[in-house]
PDB file of C-alpha atoms in Angstrom:
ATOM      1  CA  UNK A   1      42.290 148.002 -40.649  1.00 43.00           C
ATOM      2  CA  UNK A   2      41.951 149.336 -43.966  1.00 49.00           C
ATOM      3  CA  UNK A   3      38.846 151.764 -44.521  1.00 48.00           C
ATOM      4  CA  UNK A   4      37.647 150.722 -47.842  1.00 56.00           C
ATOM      5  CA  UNK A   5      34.890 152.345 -50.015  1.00 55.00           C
ATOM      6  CA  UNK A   6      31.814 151.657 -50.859  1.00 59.00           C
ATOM      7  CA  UNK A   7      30.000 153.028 -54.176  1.00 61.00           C
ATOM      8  CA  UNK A   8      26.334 151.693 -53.931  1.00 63.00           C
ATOM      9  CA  UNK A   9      23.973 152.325 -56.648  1.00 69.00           C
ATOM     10  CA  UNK A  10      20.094 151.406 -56.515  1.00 66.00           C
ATOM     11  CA  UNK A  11      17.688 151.449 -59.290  1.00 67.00           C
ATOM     12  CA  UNK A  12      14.295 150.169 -59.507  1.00 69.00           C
ATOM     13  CA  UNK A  13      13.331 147.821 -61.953  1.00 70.00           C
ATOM     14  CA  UNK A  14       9.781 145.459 -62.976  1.00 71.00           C
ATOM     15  CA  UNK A  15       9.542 142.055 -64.084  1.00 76.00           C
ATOM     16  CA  UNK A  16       9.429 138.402 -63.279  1.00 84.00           C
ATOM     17  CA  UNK A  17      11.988 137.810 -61.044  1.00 86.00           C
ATOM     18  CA  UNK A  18      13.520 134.339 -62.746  1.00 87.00           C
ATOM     19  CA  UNK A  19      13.980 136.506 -65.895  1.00 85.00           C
ATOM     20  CA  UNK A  20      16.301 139.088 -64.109  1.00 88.00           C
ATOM     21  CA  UNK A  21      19.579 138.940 -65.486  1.00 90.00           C
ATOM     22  CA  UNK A  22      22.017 139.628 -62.471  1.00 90.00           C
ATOM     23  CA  UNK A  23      24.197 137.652 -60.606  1.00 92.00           C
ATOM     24  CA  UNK A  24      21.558 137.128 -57.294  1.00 94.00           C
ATOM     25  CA  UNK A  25      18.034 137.192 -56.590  1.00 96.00           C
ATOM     26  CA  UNK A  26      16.552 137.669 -53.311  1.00 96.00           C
ATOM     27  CA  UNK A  27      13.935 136.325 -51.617  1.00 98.00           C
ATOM     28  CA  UNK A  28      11.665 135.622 -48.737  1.00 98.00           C
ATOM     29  CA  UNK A  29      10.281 132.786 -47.425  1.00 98.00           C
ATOM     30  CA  UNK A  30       8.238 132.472 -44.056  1.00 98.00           C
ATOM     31  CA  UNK A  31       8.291 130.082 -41.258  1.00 97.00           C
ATOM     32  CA  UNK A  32       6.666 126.975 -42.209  1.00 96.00           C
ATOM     33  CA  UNK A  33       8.267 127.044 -45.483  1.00 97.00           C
ATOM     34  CA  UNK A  34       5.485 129.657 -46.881  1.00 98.00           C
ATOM     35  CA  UNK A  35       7.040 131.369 -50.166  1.00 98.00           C
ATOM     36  CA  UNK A  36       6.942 134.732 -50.984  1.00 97.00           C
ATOM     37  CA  UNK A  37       5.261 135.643 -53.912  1.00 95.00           C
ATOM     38  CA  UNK A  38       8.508 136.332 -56.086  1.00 96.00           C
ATOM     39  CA  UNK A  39       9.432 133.116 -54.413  1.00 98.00           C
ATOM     40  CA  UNK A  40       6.400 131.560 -55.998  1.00 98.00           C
ATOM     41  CA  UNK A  41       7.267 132.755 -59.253  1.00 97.00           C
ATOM     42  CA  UNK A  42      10.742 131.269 -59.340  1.00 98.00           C
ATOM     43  CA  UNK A  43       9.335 128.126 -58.149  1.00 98.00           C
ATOM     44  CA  UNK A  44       6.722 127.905 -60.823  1.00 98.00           C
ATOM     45  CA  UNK A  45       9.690 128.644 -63.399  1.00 97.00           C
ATOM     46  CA  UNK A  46      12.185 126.148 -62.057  1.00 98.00           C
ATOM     47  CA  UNK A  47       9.179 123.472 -61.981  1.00 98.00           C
ATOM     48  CA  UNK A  48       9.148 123.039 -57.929  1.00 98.00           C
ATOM     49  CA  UNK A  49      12.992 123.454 -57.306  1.00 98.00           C
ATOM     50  CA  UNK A  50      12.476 126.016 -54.263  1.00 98.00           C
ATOM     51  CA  UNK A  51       9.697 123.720 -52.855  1.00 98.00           C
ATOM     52  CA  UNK A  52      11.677 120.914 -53.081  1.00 97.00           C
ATOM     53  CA  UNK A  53      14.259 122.548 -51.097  1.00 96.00           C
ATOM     54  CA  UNK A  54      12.377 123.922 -48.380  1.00 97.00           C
ATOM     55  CA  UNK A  55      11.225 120.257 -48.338  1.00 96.00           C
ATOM     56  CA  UNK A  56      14.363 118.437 -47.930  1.00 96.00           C
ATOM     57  CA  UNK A  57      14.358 120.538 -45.304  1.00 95.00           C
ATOM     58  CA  UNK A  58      17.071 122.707 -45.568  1.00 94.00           C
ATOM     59  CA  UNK A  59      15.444 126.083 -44.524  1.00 96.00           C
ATOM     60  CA  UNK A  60      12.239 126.190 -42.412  1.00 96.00           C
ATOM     61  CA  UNK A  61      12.102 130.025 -42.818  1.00 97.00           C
ATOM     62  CA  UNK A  62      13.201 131.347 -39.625  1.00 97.00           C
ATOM     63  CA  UNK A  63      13.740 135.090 -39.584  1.00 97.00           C
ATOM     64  CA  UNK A  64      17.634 135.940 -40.514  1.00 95.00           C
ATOM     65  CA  UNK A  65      18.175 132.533 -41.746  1.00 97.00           C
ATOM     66  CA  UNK A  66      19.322 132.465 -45.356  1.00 98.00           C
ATOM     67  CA  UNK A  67      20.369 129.270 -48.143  1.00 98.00           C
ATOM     68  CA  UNK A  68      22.613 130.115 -51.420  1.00 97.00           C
ATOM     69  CA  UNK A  69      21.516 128.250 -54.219  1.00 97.00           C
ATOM     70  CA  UNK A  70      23.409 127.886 -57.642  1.00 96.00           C
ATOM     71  CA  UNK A  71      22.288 127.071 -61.017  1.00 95.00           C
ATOM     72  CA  UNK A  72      18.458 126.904 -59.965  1.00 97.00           C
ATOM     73  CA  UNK A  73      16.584 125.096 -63.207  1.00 97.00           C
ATOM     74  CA  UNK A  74      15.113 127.766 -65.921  1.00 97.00           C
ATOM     75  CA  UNK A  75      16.437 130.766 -64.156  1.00 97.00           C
ATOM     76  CA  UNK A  76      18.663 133.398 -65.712  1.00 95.00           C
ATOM     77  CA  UNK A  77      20.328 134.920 -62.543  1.00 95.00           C
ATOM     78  CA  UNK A  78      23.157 132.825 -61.218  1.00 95.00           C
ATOM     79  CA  UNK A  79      22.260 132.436 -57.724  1.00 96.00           C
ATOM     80  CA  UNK A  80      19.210 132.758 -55.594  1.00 98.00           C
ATOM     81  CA  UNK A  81      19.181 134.014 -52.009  1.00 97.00           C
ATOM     82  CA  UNK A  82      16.661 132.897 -50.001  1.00 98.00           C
ATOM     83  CA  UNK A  83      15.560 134.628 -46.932  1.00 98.00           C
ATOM     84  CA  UNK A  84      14.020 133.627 -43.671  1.00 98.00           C
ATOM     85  CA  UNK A  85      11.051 136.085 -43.042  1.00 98.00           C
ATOM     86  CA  UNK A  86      10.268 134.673 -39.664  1.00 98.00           C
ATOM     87  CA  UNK A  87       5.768 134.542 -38.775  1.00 97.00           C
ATOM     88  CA  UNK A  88       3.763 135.699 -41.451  1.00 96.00           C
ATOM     89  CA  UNK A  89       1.714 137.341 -39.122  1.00 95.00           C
ATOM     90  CA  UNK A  90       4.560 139.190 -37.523  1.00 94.00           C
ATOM     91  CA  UNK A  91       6.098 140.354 -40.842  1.00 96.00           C
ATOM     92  CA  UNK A  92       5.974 144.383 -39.468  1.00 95.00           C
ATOM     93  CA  UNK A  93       8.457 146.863 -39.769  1.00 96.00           C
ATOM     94  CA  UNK A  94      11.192 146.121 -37.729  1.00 96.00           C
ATOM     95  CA  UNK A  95      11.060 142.222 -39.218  1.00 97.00           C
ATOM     96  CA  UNK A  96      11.472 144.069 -42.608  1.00 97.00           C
ATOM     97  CA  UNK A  97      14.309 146.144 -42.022  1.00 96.00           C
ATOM     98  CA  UNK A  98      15.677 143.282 -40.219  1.00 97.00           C
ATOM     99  CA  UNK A  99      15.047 140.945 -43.132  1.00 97.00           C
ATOM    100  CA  UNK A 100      16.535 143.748 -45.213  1.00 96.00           C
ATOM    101  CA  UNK A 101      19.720 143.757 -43.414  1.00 96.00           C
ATOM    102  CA  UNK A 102      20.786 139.979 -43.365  1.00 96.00           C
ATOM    103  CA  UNK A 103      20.223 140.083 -47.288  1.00 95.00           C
ATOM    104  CA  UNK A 104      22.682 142.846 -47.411  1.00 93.00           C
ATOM    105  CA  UNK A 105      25.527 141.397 -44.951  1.00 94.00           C
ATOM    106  CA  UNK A 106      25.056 137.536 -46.448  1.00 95.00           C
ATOM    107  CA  UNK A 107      25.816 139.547 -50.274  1.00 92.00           C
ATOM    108  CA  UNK A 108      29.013 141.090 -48.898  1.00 88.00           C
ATOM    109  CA  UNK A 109      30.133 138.138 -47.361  1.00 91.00           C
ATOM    110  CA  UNK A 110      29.149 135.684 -50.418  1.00 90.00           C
ATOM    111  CA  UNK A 111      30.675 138.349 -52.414  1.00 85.00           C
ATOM    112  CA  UNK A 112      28.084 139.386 -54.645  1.00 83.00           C
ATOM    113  CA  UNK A 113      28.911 142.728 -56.731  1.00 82.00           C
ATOM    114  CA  UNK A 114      25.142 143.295 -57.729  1.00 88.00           C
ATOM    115  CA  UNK A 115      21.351 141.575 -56.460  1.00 92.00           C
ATOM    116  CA  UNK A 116      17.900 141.969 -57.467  1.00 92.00           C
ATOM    117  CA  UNK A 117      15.732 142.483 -54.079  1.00 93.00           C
ATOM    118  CA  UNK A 118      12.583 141.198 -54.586  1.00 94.00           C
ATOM    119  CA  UNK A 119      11.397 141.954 -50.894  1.00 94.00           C
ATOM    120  CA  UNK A 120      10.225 144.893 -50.993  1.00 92.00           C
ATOM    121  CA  UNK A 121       7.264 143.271 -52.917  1.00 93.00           C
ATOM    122  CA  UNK A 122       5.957 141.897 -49.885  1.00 95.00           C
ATOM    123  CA  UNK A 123       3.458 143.584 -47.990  1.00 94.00           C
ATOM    124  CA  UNK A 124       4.594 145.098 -44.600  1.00 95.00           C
ATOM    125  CA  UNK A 125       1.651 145.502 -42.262  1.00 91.00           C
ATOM    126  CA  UNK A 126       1.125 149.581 -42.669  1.00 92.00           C
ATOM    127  CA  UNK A 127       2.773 150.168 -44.985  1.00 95.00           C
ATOM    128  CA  UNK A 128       3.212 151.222 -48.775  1.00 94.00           C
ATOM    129  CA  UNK A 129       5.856 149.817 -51.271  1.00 92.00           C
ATOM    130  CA  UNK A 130       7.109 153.425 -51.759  1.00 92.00           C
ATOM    131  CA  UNK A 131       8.357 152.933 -47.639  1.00 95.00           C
ATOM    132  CA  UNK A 132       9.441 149.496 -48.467  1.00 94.00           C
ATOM    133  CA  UNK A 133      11.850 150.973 -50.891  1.00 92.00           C
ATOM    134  CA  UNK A 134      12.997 153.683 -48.837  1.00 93.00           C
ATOM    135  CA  UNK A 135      13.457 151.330 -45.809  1.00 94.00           C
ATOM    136  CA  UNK A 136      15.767 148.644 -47.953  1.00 92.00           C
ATOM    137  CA  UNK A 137      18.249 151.753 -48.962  1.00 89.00           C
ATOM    138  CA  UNK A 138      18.361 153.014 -45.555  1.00 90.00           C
ATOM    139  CA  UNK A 139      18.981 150.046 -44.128  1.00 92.00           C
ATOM    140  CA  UNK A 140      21.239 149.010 -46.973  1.00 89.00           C
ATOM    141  CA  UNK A 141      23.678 152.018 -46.257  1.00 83.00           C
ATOM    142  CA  UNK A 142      23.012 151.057 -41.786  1.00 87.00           C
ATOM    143  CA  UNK A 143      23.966 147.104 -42.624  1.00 84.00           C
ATOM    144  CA  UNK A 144      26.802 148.207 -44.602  1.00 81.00           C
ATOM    145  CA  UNK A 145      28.390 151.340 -42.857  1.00 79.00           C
ATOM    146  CA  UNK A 146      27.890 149.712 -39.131  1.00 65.00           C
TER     147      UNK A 146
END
């Protein structure tokens, strides 16, 4: 098995998530098809596309699910990547890093060279955005190195 190299590089970045210019952007959704708020933002932009989705049925929201979707209506990025955050009310640290970790192993296996993570936005019972960030590197370099 070849031993092949990674080069990662994070930077932190504001603005509306459907104006992010990159080829994916992540992000949650809760069980019973509850958005995230950067969800809710792409929603509003793409006039109801994600809730018509999650209506059709096609992701309920279950933690470590995920759905691809391509060429979502008024958004700049190419893809989003929605992500099953599992209970609301359970959303804690280890459903975070676990959350954290399916995003990064369904990007290397869809391929995807760069990603905006939008979910370190939401809140994590606790917890500060400053450890949100620290916890997606970490458990970007754990997903990927393991």
């Amino acid at each position: 098995m070849e031993n092949k190299e990674i080069e990662l590089e994070f930077s932190i970045k504001s603005g509306a998530p459907e104006k992010q210019r990159t080829a994916c952007v992540v992000v949650g959704v809760f069980e019973n098809r509850k958005l995230s708020g950067p969800a809710i933002d792409i929603d509003r932009a793409s006039d109801g596309y994600l809730s018509e989705i999650l209506r059709g049925g096609d992701m309920e929201g279950k933690a470590g699910s995920t759905l691809l979707l391509h060429k979502v209506p008024n958004i700049l990025a190419d893809r989003i990547l929605m992500v099953g955050l599992g209970k609301e009310r359970d959303f804690h640290e280890t459903a975070y890093r676990d959350a954290i970790a399916c995003t990064v192993k369904t990007l290397r296996d869809t391929g995807s060279m760069e990603a905006a993570i939008t979910l370190s936005e939401i809140p994590v019972k606790k917890r500060d955005v400053t450890w949100n960030i620290e916890q997606a590197v970490i458990t970007t370099y754990d997903a990927l190195y393991r």
